[in-house]
CSV table of N, CA and C in Angstrom, one decimal:
chain,number,residue,atom,x,y,z
A,1,HIS,N,-22.2,30.8,22.7
A,1,HIS,CA,-21.2,30.5,21.7
A,1,HIS,C,-20.7,29.0,21.9
A,2,PRO,N,-20.4,28.3,20.8
A,2,PRO,CA,-20.0,26.9,20.9
A,2,PRO,C,-18.7,26.8,21.7
A,3,LEU,N,-18.6,25.6,22.4
A,3,LEU,CA,-17.4,25.3,23.1
A,3,LEU,C,-16.3,25.2,22.2
A,4,GLU,N,-15.1,25.7,22.5
A,4,GLU,CA,-13.9,25.5,21.7
A,4,GLU,C,-13.4,24.1,22.0
A,5,GLN,N,-13.1,23.4,20.9
A,5,GLN,CA,-12.6,22.1,21.0
A,5,GLN,C,-11.1,22.0,20.9
A,6,GLU,N,-10.5,21.2,21.6
A,6,GLU,CA,-9.1,21.0,21.5
A,6,GLU,C,-8.8,20.2,20.2
A,7,PRO,N,-7.7,20.5,19.6
A,7,PRO,CA,-7.4,19.7,18.4
A,7,PRO,C,-7.1,18.3,18.8
A,8,PRO,N,-7.4,17.3,17.9
A,8,PRO,CA,-7.2,15.9,18.3
A,8,PRO,C,-5.7,15.6,18.5
A,9,VAL,N,-5.5,14.8,19.5
A,9,VAL,CA,-4.1,14.4,19.9
A,9,VAL,C,-3.7,13.2,19.0
A,10,ALA,N,-2.6,13.2,18.4
A,10,ALA,CA,-2.1,12.1,17.6
A,10,ALA,C,-1.9,10.9,18.5
A,11,VAL,N,-2.3,9.8,18.1
A,11,VAL,CA,-2.1,8.5,18.9
A,11,VAL,C,-1.0,7.7,18.1
A,12,PHE,N,0.1,7.6,18.8
A,12,PHE,CA,1.2,6.8,18.2
A,12,PHE,C,1.1,5.4,18.6
A,13,THR,N,0.9,4.5,17.6
A,13,THR,CA,0.7,3.1,17.9
A,13,THR,C,1.8,2.2,17.4
A,14,THR,N,2.7,2.8,16.5
A,14,THR,CA,3.8,2.0,16.0
A,14,THR,C,5.0,2.4,16.8
A,15,PRO,N,5.6,1.5,17.6
A,15,PRO,CA,6.7,1.9,18.5
A,15,PRO,C,8.0,2.1,17.7
A,16,LEU,N,8.6,3.2,18.0
A,16,LEU,CA,10.0,3.5,17.5
A,16,LEU,C,11.0,3.1,18.5
A,17,LYS,N,10.6,2.8,19.7
A,17,LYS,CA,11.5,2.5,20.8
A,17,LYS,C,12.5,1.4,20.4
A,18,GLY,N,13.8,1.7,20.7
A,18,GLY,CA,14.8,0.7,20.4
A,18,GLY,C,15.4,0.9,19.0
A,19,CYS,N,14.7,1.6,18.1
A,19,CYS,CA,15.3,1.8,16.8
A,19,CYS,C,16.4,2.8,16.8
A,20,HIS,N,17.4,2.7,16.0
A,20,HIS,CA,18.5,3.5,16.0
A,20,HIS,C,18.6,4.4,14.7
A,21,ALA,N,18.6,5.7,14.9
A,21,ALA,CA,18.6,6.7,13.8
A,21,ALA,C,20.0,7.4,13.7
A,22,LEU,N,20.4,7.6,12.5
A,22,LEU,CA,21.5,8.5,12.2
A,22,LEU,C,21.0,9.8,11.7
A,23,VAL,N,21.1,10.9,12.4
A,23,VAL,CA,20.6,12.2,12.0
A,23,VAL,C,21.7,13.0,11.4
A,24,ILE,N,21.5,13.5,10.2
A,24,ILE,CA,22.6,14.3,9.5
A,24,ILE,C,22.0,15.7,9.3
A,25,GLU,N,22.6,16.7,10.0
A,25,GLU,CA,22.0,18.1,9.9
A,25,GLU,C,23.2,19.0,10.2
A,26,ASP,N,23.4,20.0,9.4
A,26,ASP,CA,24.6,20.9,9.7
A,26,ASP,C,24.3,22.1,10.6
A,27,ASP,N,23.0,22.3,10.9
A,27,ASP,CA,22.6,23.3,11.9
A,27,ASP,C,22.6,22.7,13.3
A,28,ASP,N,23.5,23.0,14.2
A,28,ASP,CA,23.6,22.4,15.4
A,28,ASP,C,22.4,22.5,16.3
A,29,ILE,N,21.7,23.6,16.3
A,29,ILE,CA,20.5,23.7,17.1
A,29,ILE,C,19.4,22.8,16.6
A,30,VAL,N,19.2,22.7,15.3
A,30,VAL,CA,18.2,21.8,14.7
A,30,VAL,C,18.6,20.4,14.9
A,31,LEU,N,19.9,20.1,14.8
A,31,LEU,CA,20.4,18.7,15.1
A,31,LEU,C,20.1,18.3,16.5
A,32,GLN,N,20.4,19.1,17.5
A,32,GLN,CA,20.2,18.8,18.9
A,32,GLN,C,18.7,18.6,19.2
A,33,ALA,N,17.9,19.5,18.6
A,33,ALA,CA,16.4,19.4,18.8
A,33,ALA,C,15.8,18.1,18.2
A,34,MET,N,16.3,17.7,17.0
A,34,MET,CA,15.9,16.5,16.4
A,34,MET,C,16.3,15.3,17.2
A,35,VAL,N,17.5,15.2,17.6
A,35,VAL,CA,18.0,14.1,18.4
A,35,VAL,C,17.2,14.0,19.8
A,36,SER,N,16.9,15.2,20.4
A,36,SER,CA,16.1,15.1,21.6
A,36,SER,C,14.7,14.6,21.4
A,37,LEU,N,14.1,15.0,20.3
A,37,LEU,CA,12.8,14.5,20.0
A,37,LEU,C,12.8,13.0,19.7
A,38,LEU,N,13.7,12.5,18.9
A,38,LEU,CA,13.7,11.1,18.6
A,38,LEU,C,14.0,10.3,19.9
A,39,ARG,N,14.9,10.8,20.8
A,39,ARG,CA,15.2,10.1,22.0
A,39,ARG,C,14.0,10.1,22.9
A,40,SER,N,13.2,11.1,22.9
A,40,SER,CA,11.9,11.2,23.7
A,40,SER,C,11.0,10.1,23.3
A,41,TRP,N,11.1,9.6,22.1
A,41,TRP,CA,10.3,8.5,21.6
A,41,TRP,C,10.9,7.1,21.8
A,42,GLY,N,12.1,7.1,22.5
A,42,GLY,CA,12.7,5.8,22.9
A,42,GLY,C,13.7,5.4,21.8
A,43,MET,N,14.0,6.2,20.8
A,43,MET,CA,15.0,5.8,19.8
A,43,MET,C,16.4,6.2,20.4
A,44,THR,N,17.4,5.5,19.8
A,44,THR,CA,18.8,5.9,20.1
A,44,THR,C,19.2,6.6,18.8
A,45,CYS,N,20.1,7.5,19.0
A,45,CYS,CA,20.5,8.4,17.9
A,45,CYS,C,22.0,8.7,17.9
A,46,ASP,N,22.6,8.8,16.7
A,46,ASP,CA,23.9,9.3,16.4
A,46,ASP,C,23.6,10.6,15.7
A,47,ALA,N,24.4,11.6,15.9
A,47,ALA,CA,24.3,12.9,15.3
A,47,ALA,C,25.5,13.3,14.5
A,48,ALA,N,25.3,13.6,13.2
A,48,ALA,CA,26.4,13.9,12.3
A,48,ALA,C,26.1,15.3,11.6
A,49,GLU,N,27.2,16.1,11.4
A,49,GLU,CA,27.0,17.4,10.8
A,49,GLU,C,27.3,17.3,9.3
A,50,GLY,N,27.8,16.2,8.8
A,50,GLY,CA,28.1,16.0,7.4
A,50,GLY,C,28.4,14.6,7.0
A,51,LEU,N,28.9,14.5,5.8
A,51,LEU,CA,29.2,13.1,5.3
A,51,LEU,C,30.3,12.4,6.0
A,52,SER,N,31.4,13.0,6.3
A,52,SER,CA,32.5,12.3,7.0
A,52,SER,C,32.1,11.8,8.3
A,53,ASP,N,31.4,12.6,9.1
A,53,ASP,CA,30.8,12.2,10.4
A,53,ASP,C,29.8,11.0,10.2
A,54,ALA,N,29.0,11.2,9.3
A,54,ALA,CA,27.9,10.2,9.0
A,54,ALA,C,28.5,8.8,8.7
A,55,LEU,N,29.6,8.8,7.8
A,55,LEU,CA,30.2,7.6,7.4
A,55,LEU,C,30.9,6.9,8.6
A,56,GLN,N,31.6,7.7,9.4
A,56,GLN,CA,32.3,7.2,10.6
A,56,GLN,C,31.3,6.6,11.6
A,57,LEU,N,30.2,7.3,11.9
A,57,LEU,CA,29.2,6.8,12.9
A,57,LEU,C,28.5,5.6,12.3
A,58,ALA,N,28.1,5.6,11.1
A,58,ALA,CA,27.4,4.5,10.5
A,58,ALA,C,28.3,3.2,10.5
A,59,GLY,N,29.6,3.4,10.3
A,59,GLY,CA,30.5,2.3,10.3
A,59,GLY,C,30.7,1.7,11.7
A,60,THR,N,30.4,2.5,12.7
A,60,THR,CA,30.5,2.1,14.1
A,60,THR,C,29.3,1.4,14.6
A,61,ARG,N,28.1,2.0,14.2
A,61,ARG,CA,26.8,1.4,14.6
A,61,ARG,C,25.9,1.6,13.4
A,62,VAL,N,25.5,0.5,12.8
A,62,VAL,CA,24.6,0.6,11.6
A,62,VAL,C,23.2,1.1,12.0
A,63,PRO,N,22.8,2.2,11.4
A,63,PRO,CA,21.5,2.8,11.8
A,63,PRO,C,20.3,2.0,11.2
A,64,ASP,N,19.2,2.0,11.8
A,64,ASP,CA,17.9,1.5,11.3
A,64,ASP,C,17.3,2.4,10.3
A,65,VAL,N,17.6,3.7,10.4
A,65,VAL,CA,17.0,4.8,9.6
A,65,VAL,C,18.0,6.0,9.5
A,66,LEU,N,18.0,6.6,8.4
A,66,LEU,CA,18.7,7.9,8.2
A,66,LEU,C,17.7,9.0,8.1
A,67,VAL,N,18.0,10.1,8.9
A,67,VAL,CA,17.2,11.3,8.8
A,67,VAL,C,18.2,12.4,8.4
A,68,CYS,N,18.0,12.9,7.2
A,68,CYS,CA,19.0,13.8,6.7
A,68,CYS,C,18.4,15.1,6.1
A,69,ASP,N,19.0,16.2,6.5
A,69,ASP,CA,18.7,17.5,5.9
A,69,ASP,C,19.1,17.5,4.4
A,70,PHE,N,18.3,18.2,3.6
A,70,PHE,CA,18.6,18.2,2.2
A,70,PHE,C,19.9,19.0,1.9
A,71,ARG,N,19.9,20.2,2.4
A,71,ARG,CA,21.0,21.1,2.1
A,71,ARG,C,22.1,21.1,3.2
A,72,LEU,N,23.3,20.6,2.9
A,72,LEU,CA,24.3,20.5,3.9
A,72,LEU,C,25.6,21.3,3.4
A,73,ARG,N,26.3,21.8,4.3
A,73,ARG,CA,27.5,22.6,4.0
A,73,ARG,C,28.6,21.7,3.3
A,74,GLU,N,28.9,20.6,4.0
A,74,GLU,CA,30.1,19.8,3.6
A,74,GLU,C,29.8,19.1,2.2
A,75,TYR,N,28.6,18.7,2.0
A,75,TYR,CA,28.3,17.9,0.8
A,75,TYR,C,27.2,18.6,0.0
A,76,ALA,N,27.1,18.4,-1.3
A,76,ALA,CA,26.1,19.1,-2.1
A,76,ALA,C,24.7,19.0,-1.5
A,77,ASN,N,24.2,17.8,-1.2
A,77,ASN,CA,22.9,17.6,-0.7
A,77,ASN,C,22.7,16.3,0.0
A,78,GLY,N,21.5,16.2,0.7
A,78,GLY,CA,21.2,15.0,1.5
A,78,GLY,C,21.1,13.7,0.7
A,79,THR,N,20.6,13.8,-0.5
A,79,THR,CA,20.4,12.6,-1.3
A,79,THR,C,21.8,12.0,-1.6
A,80,GLU,N,22.8,12.8,-1.8
A,80,GLU,CA,24.2,12.3,-2.0
A,80,GLU,C,24.7,11.7,-0.7
A,81,VAL,N,24.5,12.3,0.4
A,81,VAL,CA,24.9,11.7,1.7
A,81,VAL,C,24.3,10.4,1.9
A,82,ILE,N,23.0,10.3,1.7
A,82,ILE,CA,22.2,9.1,1.9
A,82,ILE,C,22.8,8.0,1.0
A,83,ALA,N,23.0,8.3,-0.3
A,83,ALA,CA,23.6,7.3,-1.2
A,83,ALA,C,24.9,6.9,-0.8
A,84,ALA,N,25.8,7.8,-0.3
A,84,ALA,CA,27.1,7.5,0.1
A,84,ALA,C,27.1,6.5,1.3
A,85,VAL,N,26.3,6.8,2.3
A,85,VAL,CA,26.2,5.9,3.5
A,85,VAL,C,25.7,4.6,3.1
A,86,ARG,N,24.6,4.5,2.2
A,86,ARG,CA,24.1,3.2,1.8
A,86,ARG,C,25.2,2.4,1.0
A,87,GLN,N,26.0,3.1,0.2
A,87,GLN,CA,27.0,2.5,-0.6
A,87,GLN,C,28.1,2.0,0.3
A,88,ALA,N,28.5,2.8,1.3
A,88,ALA,CA,29.6,2.4,2.2
A,88,ALA,C,29.2,1.2,3.0
A,89,LEU,N,28.0,1.1,3.4
A,89,LEU,CA,27.5,-0.1,4.2
A,89,LEU,C,27.0,-1.2,3.4
A,90,GLN,N,26.8,-1.0,2.1
A,90,GLN,CA,26.3,-2.0,1.2
A,90,GLN,C,24.9,-2.4,1.7
A,91,LEU,N,24.1,-1.5,2.2
A,91,LEU,CA,22.8,-1.7,2.7
A,91,LEU,C,21.8,-0.6,2.2
A,92,HIS,N,20.6,-1.0,1.9
A,92,HIS,CA,19.6,0.0,1.5
A,92,HIS,C,18.8,0.4,2.8
A,93,ILE,N,19.5,1.3,3.6
A,93,ILE,CA,18.9,1.7,4.8
A,93,ILE,C,17.7,2.7,4.6
A,94,PRO,N,16.6,2.5,5.2
A,94,PRO,CA,15.5,3.4,5.0
A,94,PRO,C,15.9,4.9,5.3
A,95,ALA,N,15.5,5.8,4.6
A,95,ALA,CA,15.9,7.2,4.8
A,95,ALA,C,14.8,8.2,4.6
A,96,LEU,N,15.0,9.3,5.2
A,96,LEU,CA,14.0,10.4,5.2
A,96,LEU,C,14.8,11.7,5.0
A,97,LEU,N,14.3,12.5,4.0
A,97,LEU,CA,14.9,13.8,3.8
A,97,LEU,C,14.1,14.9,4.4
A,98,ILE,N,14.7,15.9,4.9
A,98,ILE,CA,14.0,17.0,5.5
A,98,ILE,C,14.5,18.3,4.8
A,99,THR,N,13.6,19.1,4.4
A,99,THR,CA,14.0,20.3,3.6
A,99,THR,C,13.2,21.5,4.0
A,100,GLY,N,13.8,22.7,4.0
A,100,GLY,CA,13.1,23.9,4.1
A,100,GLY,C,13.1,24.7,2.8
A,101,ASP,N,13.7,24.0,1.8
A,101,ASP,CA,13.8,24.7,0.5
A,101,ASP,C,12.4,24.9,-0.2
A,102,THR,N,12.2,26.0,-0.8
A,102,THR,CA,11.0,26.2,-1.6
A,102,THR,C,11.2,26.5,-3.0
A,103,SER,N,12.5,26.5,-3.5
A,103,SER,CA,12.8,26.7,-4.9
A,103,SER,C,12.3,25.5,-5.7
A,104,PRO,N,11.6,25.8,-6.8
A,104,PRO,CA,11.0,24.7,-7.6
A,104,PRO,C,12.1,23.7,-8.1
A,105,ASP,N,13.3,24.2,-8.5
A,105,ASP,CA,14.4,23.3,-9.0
A,105,ASP,C,14.8,22.4,-7.9
A,106,ARG,N,15.0,23.0,-6.7
A,106,ARG,CA,15.5,22.1,-5.5
A,106,ARG,C,14.4,21.1,-5.1
A,107,LEU,N,13.2,21.6,-5.1
A,107,LEU,CA,12.1,20.6,-4.8
A,107,LEU,C,12.0,19.5,-5.8
A,108,ARG,N,12.2,19.8,-7.0
A,108,ARG,CA,12.2,18.7,-8.1
A,108,ARG,C,13.3,17.7,-7.8
A,109,ALA,N,14.5,18.2,-7.4
A,109,ALA,CA,15.6,17.4,-7.1
A,109,ALA,C,15.3,16.5,-5.9
A,110,VAL,N,14.7,17.1,-4.9
A,110,VAL,CA,14.4,16.3,-3.7
A,110,VAL,C,13.3,15.2,-4.0
A,111,THR,N,12.2,15.6,-4.6
A,111,THR,CA,11.2,14.6,-4.9
A,111,THR,C,11.6,13.6,-5.9
A,112,GLY,N,12.5,14.0,-6.8
A,112,GLY,CA,13.0,13.1,-7.8
A,112,GLY,C,13.9,12.0,-7.3
A,113,SER,N,14.4,12.2,-6.1
A,113,SER,CA,15.3,11.2,-5.5
A,113,SER,C,14.6,9.9,-5.1
A,114,GLY,N,13.3,9.9,-5.0
A,114,GLY,CA,12.6,8.7,-4.5
A,114,GLY,C,12.7,8.5,-3.0
A,115,ILE,N,13.3,9.4,-2.3
A,115,ILE,CA,13.4,9.3,-0.8
A,115,ILE,C,12.3,10.1,-0.3
A,116,PRO,N,11.5,9.6,0.7
A,116,PRO,CA,10.4,10.4,1.3
A,116,PRO,C,11.0,11.7,1.8
A,117,VAL,N,10.1,12.8,1.7
A,117,VAL,CA,10.5,14.1,2.1
A,117,VAL,C,9.5,14.7,3.0
A,118,LEU,N,10.1,15.4,4.1
A,118,LEU,CA,9.2,16.2,4.9
A,118,LEU,C,9.7,17.6,4.8
A,119,HIS,N,8.8,18.6,4.9
A,119,HIS,CA,9.1,20.0,4.8
A,119,HIS,C,9.2,20.7,6.2
A,120,LYS,N,10.2,21.5,6.3
A,120,LYS,CA,10.3,22.3,7.6
A,120,LYS,C,9.3,23.5,7.4
A,121,PRO,N,8.7,23.9,8.5
A,121,PRO,CA,8.8,23.4,9.9
A,121,PRO,C,8.1,22.1,10.0
A,122,LEU,N,8.7,21.1,10.8
A,122,LEU,CA,8.1,19.8,11.0
A,122,LEU,C,7.2,19.7,12.2
A,123,ALA,N,6.1,19.1,12.0
A,123,ALA,CA,5.2,18.7,13.2
A,123,ALA,C,5.7,17.4,13.7
A,124,PRO,N,5.8,17.2,15.0
A,124,PRO,CA,6.3,16.0,15.6
A,124,PRO,C,5.5,14.8,15.1
A,125,ASP,N,4.2,14.9,15.0
A,125,ASP,CA,3.4,13.7,14.6
A,125,ASP,C,3.6,13.4,13.2
A,126,GLU,N,4.0,14.3,12.3
A,126,GLU,CA,4.3,14.1,10.9
A,126,GLU,C,5.6,13.3,10.8
A,127,LEU,N,6.6,13.7,11.6
A,127,LEU,CA,7.9,13.0,11.7
A,127,LEU,C,7.7,11.6,12.2
A,128,TYR,N,6.9,11.4,13.3
A,128,TYR,CA,6.7,10.1,13.9
A,128,TYR,C,6.0,9.2,12.9
A,129,ALA,N,5.0,9.7,12.2
A,129,ALA,CA,4.3,8.9,11.2
A,129,ALA,C,5.2,8.4,10.0
A,130,ALA,N,6.1,9.4,9.6
A,130,ALA,CA,7.0,9.0,8.5
A,130,ALA,C,8.0,8.0,8.9
A,131,LEU,N,8.6,8.2,10.1
A,131,LEU,CA,9.5,7.2,10.6
A,131,LEU,C,8.9,5.8,10.9
A,132,SER,N,7.7,5.8,11.4
A,132,SER,CA,6.9,4.6,11.6
A,132,SER,C,6.7,3.8,10.3
A,133,SER,N,6.3,4.6,9.3
A,133,SER,CA,6.1,3.9,8.0
A,133,SER,C,7.4,3.4,7.3
A,134,LEU,N,8.5,4.0,7.6
A,134,LEU,CA,9.8,3.5,7.1
A,134,LEU,C,10.2,2.3,7.8
A,135,LEU,N,10.1,2.3,9.2
A,135,LEU,CA,10.6,1.3,10.0
A,135,LEU,C,9.7,0.1,10.2
A,136,HIS,N,8.4,0.3,10.0
A,136,HIS,CA,7.4,-0.7,10.2
A,136,HIS,C,6.3,-0.6,9.1
A,137,PRO,N,6.7,-0.8,7.8
A,137,PRO,CA,5.8,-0.6,6.7
A,137,PRO,C,4.5,-1.3,6.8
A,138,ALA,N,4.5,-2.6,7.2
A,138,ALA,CA,3.3,-3.4,7.2
A,138,ALA,C,2.4,-2.9,8.3
A,139,SER,N,2.9,-2.6,9.5
A,139,SER,CA,2.1,-2.1,10.6
A,139,SER,C,1.5,-0.7,10.2
A,140,SER,N,2.2,0.1,9.6
A,140,SER,CA,1.7,1.4,9.2
A,140,SER,C,0.6,1.3,8.2
A,141,GLN,N,0.7,0.4,7.2
A,141,GLN,CA,-0.3,0.2,6.2
A,141,GLN,C,-1.6,-0.3,6.9
A,142,ALA,N,-1.4,-1.3,7.8
A,142,ALA,CA,-2.6,-1.9,8.5
A,142,ALA,C,-3.3,-0.8,9.3
A,143,GLN,N,-2.5,0.0,10.0
A,143,GLN,CA,-3.0,1.1,10.8
A,143,GLN,C,-3.8,2.1,9.9
A,144,ALA,N,-3.2,2.5,8.8
A,144,ALA,CA,-3.9,3.4,7.9
A,144,ALA,C,-5.2,2.8,7.3
A,145,MET,N,-5.2,1.5,7.1
A,145,MET,CA,-6.4,0.9,6.6
A,145,MET,C,-7.5,0.9,7.7
A,146,ARG,N,-7.1,0.6,9.0
A,146,ARG,CA,-8.0,0.7,10.1
A,146,ARG,C,-8.6,2.1,10.2
A,147,ILE,N,-7.7,3.1,10.2
A,147,ILE,CA,-8.1,4.5,10.3
A,147,ILE,C,-9.1,4.8,9.2
A,148,GLY,N,-8.7,4.4,7.9
A,148,GLY,CA,-9.6,4.6,6.8
A,148,GLY,C,-11.0,4.0,6.9
A,149,THR,N,-11.1,2.8,7.4
A,149,THR,CA,-12.4,2.2,7.5
A,149,THR,C,-13.2,2.7,8.7
A,150,ASN,N,-12.5,3.3,9.7
A,150,ASN,CA,-13.3,3.9,10.8
A,150,ASN,C,-14.0,5.1,10.4
A,151,ASN,N,-13.5,5.7,9.3
A,151,ASN,CA,-14.1,7.0,8.9
A,151,ASN,C,-15.3,6.8,8.0
A,152,LEU,N,-15.6,5.6,7.6
A,152,LEU,CA,-16.7,5.3,6.7
A,152,LEU,C,-18.0,5.5,7.3
């Protein structure tokens, strides 16, 4: 029988080290797991459970990126939280929405926001790639082009 092959290991080439994320998630277990993962990549993080926490933390330390769950208890949805933080800071901070929703209406609302979306459950390499492309768009495009040409 053929040898079983290990799945390829993702190679992270765009550093996230030193970047600061504001993670907005109302499920404490998911919030702590996300913060731990981002910190393992060398990022610094602030953790918020809703809009008021997010605004207070963003006012204290401006994030390089927002990572926000779509459905939150305190506020209707993550797109509104992201818009409110951007408005309060008068900055267009890169943002990423995370959703576990499967309802067609909710998915239309998420994708219609123009904010990149990742679906739960998240693979760490998928999250890393999304954050890299938001924080280092030129590097990510060059890397994608190199990967694309290596496959020819």
